[in-house]
Tab-separated table of C-alpha atoms and ligand atoms in Angstrom:
chain	number	residue	atom	x	y	z
A	1191	MET	CA	42.375	-14.163	77.015
A	1192	ASN	CA	40.262	-16.763	78.739
A	1193	ALA	CA	41.516	-20.301	79.411
A	1194	ALA	CA	38.159	-21.695	78.252
A	1195	ARG	CA	38.823	-20.613	74.641
A	1196	LYS	CA	41.771	-21.688	72.494
A	1197	PRO	CA	43.621	-18.625	71.219
A	1198	LEU	CA	43.572	-18.171	67.447
A	1199	LEU	CA	46.085	-16.358	65.295
A	1200	ALA	CA	45.312	-15.862	61.610
A	1201	ALA	CA	47.706	-14.581	58.954
A	1202	ASN	CA	46.012	-12.520	56.242
A	1203	TRP	CA	48.560	-12.270	53.456
A	1204	LYS	CA	46.185	-10.241	51.273
A	1205	MET	CA	47.484	-10.000	47.654
A	1206	ASN	CA	51.027	-11.029	48.556
A	1207	LYS	CA	53.170	-14.103	47.815
A	1208	THR	CA	53.355	-16.430	44.839
A	1209	PRO	CA	53.145	-20.210	45.493
A	1210	GLU	CA	56.974	-20.339	45.606
A	1211	GLU	CA	57.113	-17.494	48.110
A	1212	ALA	CA	54.433	-19.186	50.215
A	1213	LEU	CA	56.494	-22.374	50.295
A	1214	ALA	CA	59.633	-20.447	51.272
A	1215	PHE	CA	57.672	-18.877	54.137
A	1216	TRP	CA	56.412	-22.280	55.256
A	1217	ARG	CA	59.895	-23.835	55.225
A	1218	GLU	CA	61.178	-21.162	57.548
A	1219	PHE	CA	58.069	-20.884	59.720
A	1220	SER	CA	57.589	-24.622	60.207
A	1221	GLY	CA	61.184	-24.948	61.406
A	1222	ARG	CA	60.209	-22.876	64.434
A	1223	ILE	CA	57.096	-24.833	65.449
A	1224	SER	CA	57.309	-26.587	68.814
A	1225	GLY	CA	54.946	-28.381	71.185
A	1226	GLU	CA	54.033	-25.039	72.766
A	1227	THR	CA	52.717	-23.777	69.430
A	1228	GLY	CA	49.932	-26.352	69.728
A	1229	ARG	CA	48.300	-24.173	72.378
A	1230	VAL	CA	47.350	-21.771	69.584
A	1231	GLU	CA	45.091	-22.334	66.559
A	1232	VAL	CA	47.326	-20.971	63.801
A	1233	VAL	CA	45.709	-20.227	60.429
A	1234	ILE	CA	47.459	-19.061	57.258
A	1235	CYS	CA	45.278	-17.315	54.658
A	1236	PRO	CA	47.309	-16.920	51.443
A	1237	PRO	CA	45.984	-15.758	48.057
A	1238	TYR	CA	44.038	-18.501	46.206
A	1239	PRO	CA	46.880	-19.650	43.883
A	1240	ALA	CA	49.123	-20.469	46.875
A	1241	LEU	CA	46.514	-22.703	48.566
A	1242	PRO	CA	47.347	-25.954	46.707
A	1243	ALA	CA	51.070	-25.392	47.251
A	1244	LEU	CA	50.596	-25.070	51.008
A	1245	GLN	CA	48.076	-27.919	51.063
A	1246	GLY	CA	50.845	-30.116	49.648
A	1247	THR	CA	53.164	-29.458	52.606
A	1248	ASP	CA	53.134	-30.957	56.105
A	1249	LEU	CA	51.146	-27.925	57.326
A	1250	ARG	CA	48.207	-29.908	58.756
A	1251	ALA	CA	50.504	-32.514	60.283
A	1252	ARG	CA	52.249	-29.625	62.073
A	1253	GLY	CA	48.945	-28.395	63.522
A	1254	VAL	CA	48.519	-25.359	61.248
A	1255	TYR	CA	45.294	-24.636	59.340
A	1256	LEU	CA	44.719	-23.193	55.875
A	1257	GLY	CA	42.252	-20.402	55.300
A	1258	ALA	CA	41.001	-18.297	52.397
A	1259	GLN	CA	40.531	-14.543	52.318
A	1260	ASN	CA	37.149	-14.578	50.602
A	1261	VAL	CA	34.436	-16.912	49.330
A	1262	HIS	CA	31.278	-16.821	47.244
A	1263	TRP	CA	27.984	-17.967	48.734
A	1264	GLU	CA	26.812	-20.151	45.849
A	1265	SER	CA	28.197	-23.633	45.330
A	1266	ARG	CA	28.618	-23.351	41.528
A	1267	GLY	CA	27.436	-21.454	38.478
A	1268	ALA	CA	27.931	-18.388	36.318
A	1269	PHE	CA	29.868	-16.201	38.767
A	1270	THR	CA	33.018	-15.268	36.866
A	1271	GLY	CA	36.034	-14.863	39.102
A	1272	GLU	CA	34.398	-16.319	42.195
A	1273	VAL	CA	35.305	-19.355	44.293
A	1274	SER	CA	32.805	-21.514	46.200
A	1275	PRO	CA	33.090	-22.900	49.749
A	1276	GLY	CA	33.334	-26.464	48.367
A	1277	MET	CA	36.237	-25.446	46.112
A	1278	LEU	CA	38.060	-23.996	49.100
A	1279	ARG	CA	37.469	-27.188	51.048
A	1280	ALA	CA	38.915	-29.157	48.132
A	1281	VAL	CA	42.227	-27.283	48.443
A	1282	GLY	CA	42.425	-27.804	52.182
A	1283	CYS	CA	40.757	-24.694	53.621
A	1284	SER	CA	39.066	-25.062	56.984
A	1285	HIS	CA	38.775	-21.318	57.685
A	1286	VAL	CA	37.742	-18.309	55.627
A	1287	ILE	CA	37.810	-14.568	56.261
A	1288	VAL	CA	34.499	-12.836	55.498
A	1289	GLY	CA	33.683	-9.146	55.500
A	1290	HIS	CA	37.240	-7.823	55.692
A	1291	SER	CA	37.065	-4.033	55.621
A	1292	GLU	CA	39.081	-3.961	52.377
A	1293	ARG	CA	36.384	-6.085	50.741
A	1294	ARG	CA	33.655	-3.909	52.207
A	1295	ALA	CA	35.391	-0.685	51.105
A	1296	TYR	CA	36.980	-1.588	47.725
A	1297	PHE	CA	34.581	-4.239	46.466
A	1298	GLY	CA	31.330	-2.878	47.814
A	1299	GLU	CA	30.479	-5.852	50.035
A	1300	SER	CA	27.327	-5.071	51.964
A	1301	ASP	CA	26.250	-6.559	55.292
A	1302	GLU	CA	23.823	-8.734	53.319
A	1303	VAL	CA	26.642	-10.143	51.159
A	1304	VAL	CA	28.802	-10.767	54.243
A	1305	LYS	CA	25.908	-12.608	55.882
A	1306	ARG	CA	25.463	-14.880	52.848
A	1307	LYS	CA	29.173	-15.660	52.724
A	1308	LEU	CA	29.286	-16.442	56.428
A	1309	ARG	CA	26.333	-18.807	56.178
A	1310	ALA	CA	27.689	-20.539	53.078
A	1311	ALA	CA	31.005	-21.129	54.851
A	1312	LEU	CA	29.231	-22.584	57.887
A	1313	GLU	CA	27.080	-24.772	55.643
A	1314	GLU	CA	30.293	-26.221	54.177
A	1315	GLY	CA	31.595	-26.940	57.684
A	1316	MET	CA	34.183	-24.160	57.572
A	1317	THR	CA	35.114	-21.675	60.291
A	1318	PRO	CA	34.277	-18.151	59.152
A	1319	ILE	CA	36.369	-15.298	60.537
A	1320	LEU	CA	33.873	-12.430	60.485
A	1321	CYS	CA	35.521	-8.996	60.358
A	1322	VAL	CA	33.802	-6.026	61.946
A	1323	GLY	CA	35.075	-2.561	62.771
A	1324	GLU	CA	34.435	1.146	62.633
A	1325	THR	CA	36.038	3.890	60.547
A	1326	LEU	CA	37.909	6.754	62.199
A	1327	GLU	CA	35.007	9.078	61.452
A	1328	GLN	CA	32.594	6.731	63.202
A	1329	ARG	CA	34.901	6.389	66.223
A	1330	THR	CA	35.368	10.145	66.465
A	1331	ALA	CA	31.594	10.566	66.381
A	1332	GLY	CA	31.295	8.129	69.314
A	1333	ARG	CA	29.525	5.543	67.154
A	1334	ALA	CA	32.086	2.711	67.201
A	1335	GLU	CA	30.088	0.292	69.380
A	1336	GLU	CA	26.853	0.986	67.555
A	1337	VAL	CA	28.492	0.333	64.154
A	1338	VAL	CA	30.109	-2.912	65.290
A	1339	ALA	CA	26.890	-4.113	66.951
A	1340	ALA	CA	24.977	-3.480	63.717
A	1341	GLN	CA	27.560	-5.450	61.678
A	1342	LEU	CA	27.326	-8.360	64.134
A	1343	THR	CA	23.540	-8.318	64.062
A	1344	ALA	CA	23.410	-8.257	60.270
A	1345	ALA	CA	25.716	-11.271	59.981
A	1346	LEU	CA	24.617	-13.402	62.915
A	1347	GLU	CA	20.957	-12.745	63.714
A	1348	GLY	CA	18.871	-15.914	63.497
A	1349	LEU	CA	21.841	-18.276	63.320
A	1350	ASP	CA	21.309	-21.486	65.290
A	1351	THR	CA	23.527	-21.791	68.345
A	1352	GLY	CA	25.494	-24.802	67.067
A	1353	ARG	CA	26.645	-22.827	64.062
A	1354	ALA	CA	27.121	-19.577	65.933
A	1355	ALA	CA	29.655	-21.244	68.261
A	1356	ARG	CA	31.897	-21.987	65.259
A	1357	VAL	CA	32.122	-18.351	64.184
A	1358	VAL	CA	35.237	-16.313	64.959
A	1359	VAL	CA	34.826	-12.527	65.175
A	1360	ALA	CA	37.737	-10.235	64.288
A	1361	TYR	CA	37.372	-6.722	65.616
A	1362	GLU	CA	39.423	-4.602	63.243
A	1363	PRO	CA	39.111	-0.827	63.514
A	1364	VAL	CA	39.428	0.275	59.878
A	1365	TRP	CA	41.798	3.121	60.742
A	1366	ALA	CA	44.254	0.694	62.371
A	1367	ILE	CA	44.580	-1.725	59.440
A	1368	GLY	CA	47.910	-1.499	57.640
A	1369	THR	CA	48.610	1.934	59.090
A	1370	GLY	CA	51.150	1.039	61.772
A	1371	ARG	CA	48.772	2.734	64.204
A	1372	SER	CA	47.175	0.050	66.360
A	1373	ALA	CA	44.261	0.692	68.698
A	1374	ALA	CA	45.038	1.166	72.373
A	1375	ALA	CA	44.817	-2.286	73.974
A	1376	ARG	CA	42.301	-0.922	76.492
A	1377	ASP	CA	40.014	0.377	73.722
A	1378	ALA	CA	40.274	-2.960	71.901
A	1379	GLY	CA	39.536	-4.753	75.179
A	1380	GLU	CA	36.489	-2.573	75.807
A	1381	MET	CA	35.215	-3.221	72.308
A	1382	ALA	CA	35.751	-6.961	72.777
A	1383	VAL	CA	33.592	-6.766	75.932
A	1384	ALA	CA	30.888	-4.972	73.919
A	1385	VAL	CA	31.170	-7.575	71.146
A	1386	ARG	CA	30.783	-10.431	73.670
A	1387	ARG	CA	27.718	-8.671	75.144
A	1388	ARG	CA	26.116	-8.374	71.711
A	1389	LEU	CA	27.044	-11.988	70.898
A	1390	ARG	CA	25.230	-13.123	74.058
A	1391	GLU	CA	22.113	-11.299	72.873
A	1392	LEU	CA	22.395	-12.822	69.414
A	1393	ALA	CA	23.599	-16.341	70.192
A	1394	GLY	CA	22.912	-17.024	73.880
A	1395	PRO	CA	25.337	-19.424	75.579
A	1396	ALA	CA	27.157	-20.100	72.269
A	1397	ALA	CA	28.654	-16.622	72.681
A	1398	GLU	CA	31.035	-17.976	75.330
A	1399	GLU	CA	32.645	-20.234	72.711
A	1400	ILE	CA	33.128	-17.592	70.014
A	1401	ARG	CA	36.717	-16.374	69.733
A	1402	ILE	CA	37.100	-12.596	69.445
A	1403	LEU	CA	40.306	-11.464	67.711
A	1404	TYR	CA	41.867	-8.039	67.519
A	1405	GLY	CA	43.297	-6.905	64.185
A	1406	GLY	CA	44.962	-3.670	63.108
A	1407	SER	CA	48.755	-3.161	63.050
A	1408	VAL	CA	49.411	-6.045	65.423
A	1409	ALA	CA	53.175	-6.459	65.862
A	1410	PRO	CA	55.489	-8.510	68.087
A	1411	ASP	CA	56.019	-5.505	70.362
A	1412	ASN	CA	52.318	-4.814	71.032
A	1413	PHE	CA	50.497	-8.157	70.779
A	1414	ALA	CA	50.921	-9.248	74.421
A	1415	ARG	CA	49.012	-6.135	75.523
A	1416	PHE	CA	45.997	-7.149	73.439
A	1417	LEU	CA	46.138	-10.729	74.715
A	1418	ALA	CA	46.070	-9.413	78.287
A	1419	GLU	CA	42.520	-8.163	77.654
A	1420	ALA	CA	40.007	-10.666	79.055
A	1421	GLU	CA	37.808	-10.920	75.975
A	1422	VAL	CA	40.526	-10.852	73.293
A	1423	ASP	CA	41.259	-14.413	72.154
A	1424	GLY	CA	43.925	-13.795	69.523
A	1425	GLY	CA	44.677	-11.771	66.425
A	1426	LEU	CA	44.084	-11.318	62.707
A	1427	VAL	CA	47.360	-10.092	61.286
A	1428	GLY	CA	48.306	-8.571	57.931
A	1429	THR	CA	51.730	-6.947	57.605
A	1430	ALA	CA	53.402	-8.757	60.518
A	1431	SER	CA	52.305	-12.134	59.131
A	1432	LEU	CA	54.310	-11.762	55.921
A	1433	ARG	CA	57.672	-12.543	57.491
A	1434	PRO	CA	58.069	-15.954	59.192
A	1435	GLU	CA	60.032	-14.536	62.113
A	1436	SER	CA	57.524	-11.824	63.009
A	1437	PHE	CA	54.502	-14.114	62.555
A	1438	PHE	CA	56.188	-16.752	64.665
A	1439	ALA	CA	56.937	-14.172	67.364
A	1440	LEU	CA	53.181	-13.524	67.555
A	1441	VAL	CA	52.408	-17.243	67.755
A	1442	ALA	CA	54.977	-17.615	70.536
A	1443	SER	CA	53.472	-14.665	72.379
A	1444	ALA	CA	49.985	-16.248	72.269
A	1445	ALA	CA	51.375	-19.655	73.266
A	1446	ASN	CA	53.178	-18.105	76.254
A	1447	ALA	CA	50.035	-16.293	77.334
A	1448	ALA	CA	48.033	-19.532	77.049
A	1449	THR	CA	50.663	-21.451	79.046
A	1450	ALA	CA	50.664	-18.785	81.763
A	1451	GLN	CA	46.881	-18.861	81.939
A	1452	ALA	CA	46.750	-22.657	82.137
A	1453	GLY	CA	49.287	-22.433	85.002
A	1454	GLU	CA	47.114	-19.904	86.832
A	1455	GLY	CA	44.083	-22.148	86.401
A	1456	GLU	CA	45.936	-25.125	87.896
A	1457	ALA	CA	47.209	-23.031	90.820
A	1458	GLN	CA	43.653	-22.005	91.778
B	401	LIG	C1	44.359	-7.220	58.250
B	401	LIG	O1	44.680	-7.358	57.097
B	401	LIG	O2	43.319	-7.739	58.661
B	401	LIG	C2	45.219	-6.434	59.135
B	401	LIG	C3	44.868	-6.299	60.387
B	401	LIG	O3	46.348	-5.880	58.582
B	401	LIG	P1	47.575	-5.212	59.423
B	401	LIG	O4	47.992	-6.236	60.456
B	401	LIG	O5	48.633	-4.966	58.397
B	401	LIG	O6	47.060	-3.977	60.056
């Protein structure tokens, strides 16, 4: 982590939780929020039907943001089953995940589609969480950095610096998602350094403001190791975000790391 960037922790609930279940989560989670939690940008990304239910709670007043897991790039029209950035805004979303590997793999989302979604989200004033990451085959072949750099280039090339600074990048090795097998913190840290390098080439000084998250089987017993990496600014979390106690443990871990870092900064 780096004291200059606010850590971000995003819960990706995927296709889990009805509106009632989302509210039950929020009741328990919100009871744990303290002043310290404010050191972390916490985002909950439920399935679409649970968005209005969560919007109707005190979530924003408690410093937590709402996000969506997907978005279409057009603002309206004949796109059956799709949801526009403006519609997400209308139900309280400030953040949106784009290019998750499950969308790339199961729904055929190309780099071009991811780029359109990212730009549409930015146009609407939202914070896109851009997912990038290599498959196991690509890592084994020594191509992980090259693959991630190409995904970043496809999504971000040509973006003006003001917009680029609002992007969040989630490095999620595909083989680590939902498998219980996280990356080694050192490998994730090295990839985050490579991502920051590529971001500097693509976005110039705005790269210093972009948060880089790690995602892939993050859990309360491994998260602190990822946060100890200089260029990792938080996490995108699936499984461990489904239970209020484990997601809160991750928030607390990031808040503690941020407090420790602020203390170090003051001591210098
Ligand atoms: C994810 O959905 O982005 C993810 C990282 O899932 P998990 O934490 O379950 O690996």
